[in-house]
Each structure stands twice: as structure tokens, then as C-alpha cells.
mmCIF file of C-alpha atoms in Angstrom:
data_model
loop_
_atom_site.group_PDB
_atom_site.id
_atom_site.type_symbol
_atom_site.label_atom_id
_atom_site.label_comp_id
_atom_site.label_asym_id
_atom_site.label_seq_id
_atom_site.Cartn_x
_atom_site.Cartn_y
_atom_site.Cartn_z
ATOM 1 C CA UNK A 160 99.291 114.939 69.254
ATOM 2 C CA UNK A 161 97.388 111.573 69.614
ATOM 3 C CA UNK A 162 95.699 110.905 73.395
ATOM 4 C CA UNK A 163 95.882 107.431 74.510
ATOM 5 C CA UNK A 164 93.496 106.460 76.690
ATOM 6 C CA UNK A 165 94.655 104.654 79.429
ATOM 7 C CA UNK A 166 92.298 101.592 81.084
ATOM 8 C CA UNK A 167 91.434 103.290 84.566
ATOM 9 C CA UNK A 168 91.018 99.050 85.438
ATOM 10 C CA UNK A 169 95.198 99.118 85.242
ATOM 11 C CA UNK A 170 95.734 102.026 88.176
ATOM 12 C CA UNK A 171 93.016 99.832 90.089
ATOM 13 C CA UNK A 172 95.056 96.575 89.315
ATOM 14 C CA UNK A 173 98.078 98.409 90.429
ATOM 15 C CA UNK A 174 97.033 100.242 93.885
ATOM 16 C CA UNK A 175 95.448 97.423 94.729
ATOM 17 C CA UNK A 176 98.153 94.861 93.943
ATOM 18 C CA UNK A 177 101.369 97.280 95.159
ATOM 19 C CA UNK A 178 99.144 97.878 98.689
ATOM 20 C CA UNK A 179 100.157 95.612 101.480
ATOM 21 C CA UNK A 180 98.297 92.478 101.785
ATOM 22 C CA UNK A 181 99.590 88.556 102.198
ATOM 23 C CA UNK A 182 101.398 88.773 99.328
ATOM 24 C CA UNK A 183 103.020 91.829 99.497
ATOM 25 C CA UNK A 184 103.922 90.650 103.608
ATOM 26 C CA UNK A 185 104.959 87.077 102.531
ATOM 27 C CA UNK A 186 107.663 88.068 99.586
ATOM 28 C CA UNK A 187 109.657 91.161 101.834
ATOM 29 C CA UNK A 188 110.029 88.767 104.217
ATOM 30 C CA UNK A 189 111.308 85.599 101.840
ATOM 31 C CA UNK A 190 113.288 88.211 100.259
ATOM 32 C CA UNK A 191 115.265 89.385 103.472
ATOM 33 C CA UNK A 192 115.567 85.460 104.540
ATOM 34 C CA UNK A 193 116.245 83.673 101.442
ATOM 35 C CA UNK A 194 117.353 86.110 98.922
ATOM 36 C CA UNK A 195 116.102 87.488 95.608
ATOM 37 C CA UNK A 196 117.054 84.724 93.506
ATOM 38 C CA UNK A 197 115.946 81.626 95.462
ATOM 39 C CA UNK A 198 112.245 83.236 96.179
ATOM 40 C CA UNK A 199 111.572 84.037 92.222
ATOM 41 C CA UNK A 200 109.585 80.493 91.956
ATOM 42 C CA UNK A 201 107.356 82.299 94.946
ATOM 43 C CA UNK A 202 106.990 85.608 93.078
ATOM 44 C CA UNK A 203 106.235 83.691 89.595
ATOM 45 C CA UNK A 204 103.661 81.628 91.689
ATOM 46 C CA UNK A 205 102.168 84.246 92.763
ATOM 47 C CA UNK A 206 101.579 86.288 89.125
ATOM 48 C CA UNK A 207 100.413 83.097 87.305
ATOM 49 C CA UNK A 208 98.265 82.327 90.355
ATOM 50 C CA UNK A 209 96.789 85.587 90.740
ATOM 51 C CA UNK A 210 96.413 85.842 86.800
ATOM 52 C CA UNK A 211 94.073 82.536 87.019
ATOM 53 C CA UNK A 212 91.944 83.891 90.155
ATOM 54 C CA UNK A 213 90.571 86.748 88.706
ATOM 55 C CA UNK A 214 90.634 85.362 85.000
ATOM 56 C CA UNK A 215 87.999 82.976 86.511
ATOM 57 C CA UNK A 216 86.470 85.392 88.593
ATOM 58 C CA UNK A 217 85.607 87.570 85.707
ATOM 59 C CA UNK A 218 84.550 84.346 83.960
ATOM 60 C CA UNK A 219 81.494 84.504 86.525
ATOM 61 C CA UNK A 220 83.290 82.206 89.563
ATOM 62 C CA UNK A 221 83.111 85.703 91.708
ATOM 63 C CA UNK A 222 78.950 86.010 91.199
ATOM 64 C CA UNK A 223 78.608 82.535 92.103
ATOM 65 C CA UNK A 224 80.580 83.289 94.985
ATOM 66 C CA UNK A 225 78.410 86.187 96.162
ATOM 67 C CA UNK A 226 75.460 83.975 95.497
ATOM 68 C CA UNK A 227 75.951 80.934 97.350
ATOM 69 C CA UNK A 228 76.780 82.515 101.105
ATOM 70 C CA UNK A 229 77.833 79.924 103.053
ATOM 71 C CA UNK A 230 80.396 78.781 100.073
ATOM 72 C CA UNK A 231 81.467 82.483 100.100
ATOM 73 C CA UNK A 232 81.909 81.858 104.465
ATOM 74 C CA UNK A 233 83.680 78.378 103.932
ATOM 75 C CA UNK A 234 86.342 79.799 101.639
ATOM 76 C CA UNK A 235 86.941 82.728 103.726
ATOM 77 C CA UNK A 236 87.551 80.401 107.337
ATOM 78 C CA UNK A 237 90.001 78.838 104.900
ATOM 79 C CA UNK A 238 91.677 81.075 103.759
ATOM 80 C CA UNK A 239 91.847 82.884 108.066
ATOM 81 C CA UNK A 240 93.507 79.737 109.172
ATOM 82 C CA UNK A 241 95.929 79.128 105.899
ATOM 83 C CA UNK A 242 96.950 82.639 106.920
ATOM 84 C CA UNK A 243 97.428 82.460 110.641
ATOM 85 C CA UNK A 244 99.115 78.963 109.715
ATOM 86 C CA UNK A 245 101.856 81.099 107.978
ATOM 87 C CA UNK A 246 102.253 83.722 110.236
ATOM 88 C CA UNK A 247 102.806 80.840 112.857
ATOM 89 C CA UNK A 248 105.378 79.353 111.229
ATOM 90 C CA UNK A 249 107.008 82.873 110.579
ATOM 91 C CA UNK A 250 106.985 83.559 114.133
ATOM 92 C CA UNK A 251 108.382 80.364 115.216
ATOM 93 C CA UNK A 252 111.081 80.822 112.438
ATOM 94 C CA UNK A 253 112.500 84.378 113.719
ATOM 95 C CA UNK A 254 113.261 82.342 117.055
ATOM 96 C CA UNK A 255 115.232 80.751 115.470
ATOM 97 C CA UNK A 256 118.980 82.213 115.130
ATOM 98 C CA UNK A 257 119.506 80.129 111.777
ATOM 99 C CA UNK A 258 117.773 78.223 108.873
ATOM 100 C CA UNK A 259 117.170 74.888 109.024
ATOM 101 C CA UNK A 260 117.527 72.449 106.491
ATOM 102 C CA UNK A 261 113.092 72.703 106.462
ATOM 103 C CA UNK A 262 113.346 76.901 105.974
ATOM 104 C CA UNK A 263 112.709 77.213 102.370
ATOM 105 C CA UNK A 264 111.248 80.087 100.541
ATOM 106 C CA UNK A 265 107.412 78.968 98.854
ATOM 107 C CA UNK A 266 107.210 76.903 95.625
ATOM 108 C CA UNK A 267 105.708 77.832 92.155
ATOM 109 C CA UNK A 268 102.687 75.642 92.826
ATOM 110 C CA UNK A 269 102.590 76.899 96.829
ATOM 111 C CA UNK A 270 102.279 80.260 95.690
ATOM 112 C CA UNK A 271 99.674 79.407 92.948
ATOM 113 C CA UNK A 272 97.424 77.882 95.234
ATOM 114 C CA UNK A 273 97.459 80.343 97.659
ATOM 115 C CA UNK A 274 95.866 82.545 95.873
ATOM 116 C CA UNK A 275 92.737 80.605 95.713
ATOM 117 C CA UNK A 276 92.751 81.583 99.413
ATOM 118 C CA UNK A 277 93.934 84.900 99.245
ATOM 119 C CA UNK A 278 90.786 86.890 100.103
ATOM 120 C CA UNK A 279 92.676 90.201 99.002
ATOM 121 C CA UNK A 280 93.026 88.600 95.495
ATOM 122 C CA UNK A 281 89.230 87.577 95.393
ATOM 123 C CA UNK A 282 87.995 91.175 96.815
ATOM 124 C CA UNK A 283 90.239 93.113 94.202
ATOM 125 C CA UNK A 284 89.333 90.643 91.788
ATOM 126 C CA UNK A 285 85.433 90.945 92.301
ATOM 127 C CA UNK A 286 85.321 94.781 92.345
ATOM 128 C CA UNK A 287 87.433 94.756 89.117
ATOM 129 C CA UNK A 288 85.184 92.793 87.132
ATOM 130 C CA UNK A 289 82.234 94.661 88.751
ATOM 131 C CA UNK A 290 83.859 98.094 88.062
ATOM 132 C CA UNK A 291 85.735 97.955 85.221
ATOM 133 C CA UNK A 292 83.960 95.864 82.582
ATOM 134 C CA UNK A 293 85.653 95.602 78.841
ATOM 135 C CA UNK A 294 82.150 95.010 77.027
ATOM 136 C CA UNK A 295 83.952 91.004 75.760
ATOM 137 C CA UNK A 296 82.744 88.190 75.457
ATOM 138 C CA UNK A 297 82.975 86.091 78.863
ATOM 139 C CA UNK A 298 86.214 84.481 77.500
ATOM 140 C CA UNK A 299 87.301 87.865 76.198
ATOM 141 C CA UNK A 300 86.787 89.557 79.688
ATOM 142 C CA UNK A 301 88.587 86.941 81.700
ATOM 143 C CA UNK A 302 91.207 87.086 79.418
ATOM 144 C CA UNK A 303 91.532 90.939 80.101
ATOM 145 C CA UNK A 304 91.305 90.587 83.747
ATOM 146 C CA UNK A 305 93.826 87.797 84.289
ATOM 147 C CA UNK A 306 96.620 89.299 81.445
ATOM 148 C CA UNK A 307 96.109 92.895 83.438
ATOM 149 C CA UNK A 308 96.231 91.207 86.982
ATOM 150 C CA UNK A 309 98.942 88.912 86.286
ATOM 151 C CA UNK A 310 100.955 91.367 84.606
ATOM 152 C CA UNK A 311 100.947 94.178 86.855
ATOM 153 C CA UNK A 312 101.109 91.359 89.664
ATOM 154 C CA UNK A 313 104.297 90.642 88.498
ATOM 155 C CA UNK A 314 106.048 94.028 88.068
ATOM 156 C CA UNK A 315 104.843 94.866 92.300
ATOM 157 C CA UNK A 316 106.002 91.164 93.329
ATOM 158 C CA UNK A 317 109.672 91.693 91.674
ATOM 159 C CA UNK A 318 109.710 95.120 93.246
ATOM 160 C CA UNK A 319 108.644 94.009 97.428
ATOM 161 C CA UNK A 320 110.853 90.738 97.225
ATOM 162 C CA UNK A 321 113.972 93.030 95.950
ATOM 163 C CA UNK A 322 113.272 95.802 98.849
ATOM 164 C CA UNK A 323 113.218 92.410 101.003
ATOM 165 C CA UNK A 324 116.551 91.126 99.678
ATOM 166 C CA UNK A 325 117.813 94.815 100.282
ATOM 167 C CA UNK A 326 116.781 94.753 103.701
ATOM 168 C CA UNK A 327 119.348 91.933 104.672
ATOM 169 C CA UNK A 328 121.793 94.842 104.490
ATOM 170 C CA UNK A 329 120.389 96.586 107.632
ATOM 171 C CA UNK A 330 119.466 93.399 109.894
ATOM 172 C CA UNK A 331 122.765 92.519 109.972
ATOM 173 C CA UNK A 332 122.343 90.884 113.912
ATOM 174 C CA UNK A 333 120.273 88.153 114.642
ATOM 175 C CA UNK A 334 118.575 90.157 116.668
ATOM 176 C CA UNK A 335 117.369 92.530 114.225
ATOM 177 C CA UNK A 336 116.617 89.897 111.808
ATOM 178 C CA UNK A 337 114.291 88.177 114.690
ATOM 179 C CA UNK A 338 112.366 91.651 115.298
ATOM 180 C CA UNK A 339 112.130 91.880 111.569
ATOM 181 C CA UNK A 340 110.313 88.143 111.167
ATOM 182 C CA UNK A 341 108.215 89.050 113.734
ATOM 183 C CA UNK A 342 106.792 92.019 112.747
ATOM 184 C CA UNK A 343 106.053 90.411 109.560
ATOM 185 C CA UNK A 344 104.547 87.822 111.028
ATOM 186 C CA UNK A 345 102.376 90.064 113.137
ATOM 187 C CA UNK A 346 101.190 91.804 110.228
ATOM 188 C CA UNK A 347 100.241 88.686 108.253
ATOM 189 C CA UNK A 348 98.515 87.694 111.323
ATOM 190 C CA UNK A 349 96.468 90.617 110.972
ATOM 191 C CA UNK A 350 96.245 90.468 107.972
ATOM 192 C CA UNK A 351 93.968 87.246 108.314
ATOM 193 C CA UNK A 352 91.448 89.744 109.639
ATOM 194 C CA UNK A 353 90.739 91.532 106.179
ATOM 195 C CA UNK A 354 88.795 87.808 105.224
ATOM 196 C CA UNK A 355 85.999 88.974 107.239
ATOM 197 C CA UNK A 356 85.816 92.906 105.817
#
């Protein structure tokens, strides 16, 4: 009987990526308020997007990053307020008893470009490429990275916006859908706290 070695980089990729972060927060909750099918373009967004962060970071955009501090500082006050933006405008939406015609789940290219702000993406991203190198070529390596991260990505995405969608079974009051936002919101606000880690 053959043993196949399995790439310890995947079960990084995977507890990383399946661990709550602003992803993970963002996609239960459009999955409880819009529904499986109408927040796929977020969850697509979000693999292709994370796929291209840390194909670039393994490229060598993550040591230029840890070179050049105050770059490093800019993109992580970014990507605080683009977070406590979001949880903002979650809060103010579970005040409200109904959508309105503006409530709308992300788009593809939302989705992609937060992830250029996600500092959970960049921090996984970094310590996999510092961790778990192939031995490739530079184009061979991000390749690796961004097909592993991307793929996985997808896969944990799928699964937290369907538990979302289920939860629309259980906050069946307005009231309990309210609490829900809110709590969500709270914990992406928090989550805005992990940039500085």
C-alpha cells in the first residue's frame, strides 16, 4: 500500500481559511439575509480574490510588505476603517425591520477587492509562503499558493454562507433576525482589531 504524502501547507490553508475572520463573519450573515443563491457572486469574489492575494504574496509582494513599514501601517489603517465601515452598515441594517431596495449582498469585484484589505488574508498568506515553501520557481510558487488558497477558500466560503442561509430557519421574528445582524456586526467590528496583531 502506496503513502501519499499530503502538503502540511493544505491543513494550514484550511484552519486558517475555515477559522472566523471577515470573511467567514461577512458570508453567514449575507447568507441568513439574502440567501444562498443571490450571495454566490460574494463567495466566488472572495476565492478568486483570495487566490490572487497570496499568489502575489508568494510572488515576493508579502517581503516587500514587511520591508517597507510604514506601507505595511498604511494598508493596515485601511483595511481597520474598510472593516468598521462594514460593520456600520451591518448594524444600521439589523434596525431595520426590512430590506431596502439599497440591501444587496457584495459583488464579484466587491469581494475581490476586499481582500487586498483583508489583513487575515495577508497574515495567513505571509506565514504560508514563509512556512511552507514548494522549492518553484517564483512563478511556480505563487502558482501553488494561490491554486491551494483559492481552492480550499472556496470549499469553507460555500460551507459558512449555506449554514447562513440555514439560519433563516431559526430567526424567524424580526427580532431575532435584528439580534442576529448585530452580533455579526459586533464581531466584524472586532474583528478590525486583528489588523494591528
Amino acid at each position: 500500500m502506496t503513502d501519499f504524502p499530503v502538503d502540511p501547507l493544505y491543513a494550514f490553508v484550511f484552519a486558517g481559511l475555515f477559522s472566523p475572520g471577515p470573511n467567514i463573519i461577512l458570508l453567514t450573515a449575507s447568507g441568513a439575509r439574502f440567501g444562498f443563491r443571490r450571495t454566490l457572486p460574494h463567495v466566488l469574489g472572495v476565492a478568486a480574490g483570495v487566490g490572487v492575494t497570496s499568489g502575489l504574496t508568494a510572488f515576493g509582494l508579502g517581503a516587500l510588505l514587511q520591508r517597507l513599514p510604514a506601507l505595511e501601517l498604511v494598508l493596515k489603517l485601511v483595511a481597520a476603517g474598510w472593516i468598521l465601515w462594514m460593520a456600520w452598515t451591518l448594524f444600521n441594517a439589523a434596525r431595520r425591520q426590512a430590506l431596502s431596495e439599497s440591501d444587496r449582498p457584495f459583488t464579484f469585484v466587491e469581494a475581490v477587492l476586499f481582500q487586498w484589505v483583508n489583513p487575515k488574508i495577508w497574515a495567513l498568506a505571509v506565514a504560508a509562503s514563509a512556512g511552507f515553501p514548494g522549492g518553484l520557481s517564483p512563478i511556480g510558487e505563487a502558482a501553488r499558493m494561490a491554486s491551494a488558497f483559492s481552492g480550499i477558500n472556496l470549499f469553507v466560503c460555500l460551507f459558512w454562507t449555506f449554514a447562513g442561509s440555514l439560519l433563516t430557519f431559526l430567526l424567524t421574528t424580526p427580532r431575532a433576525f435584528s439580534l442576529f445582524n448585530s452580533a455579526m456586526a459586533a464581531a466584524l467590528a472586532l474583528s478590525a482589531a486583528m489588523v494591528f496583531l
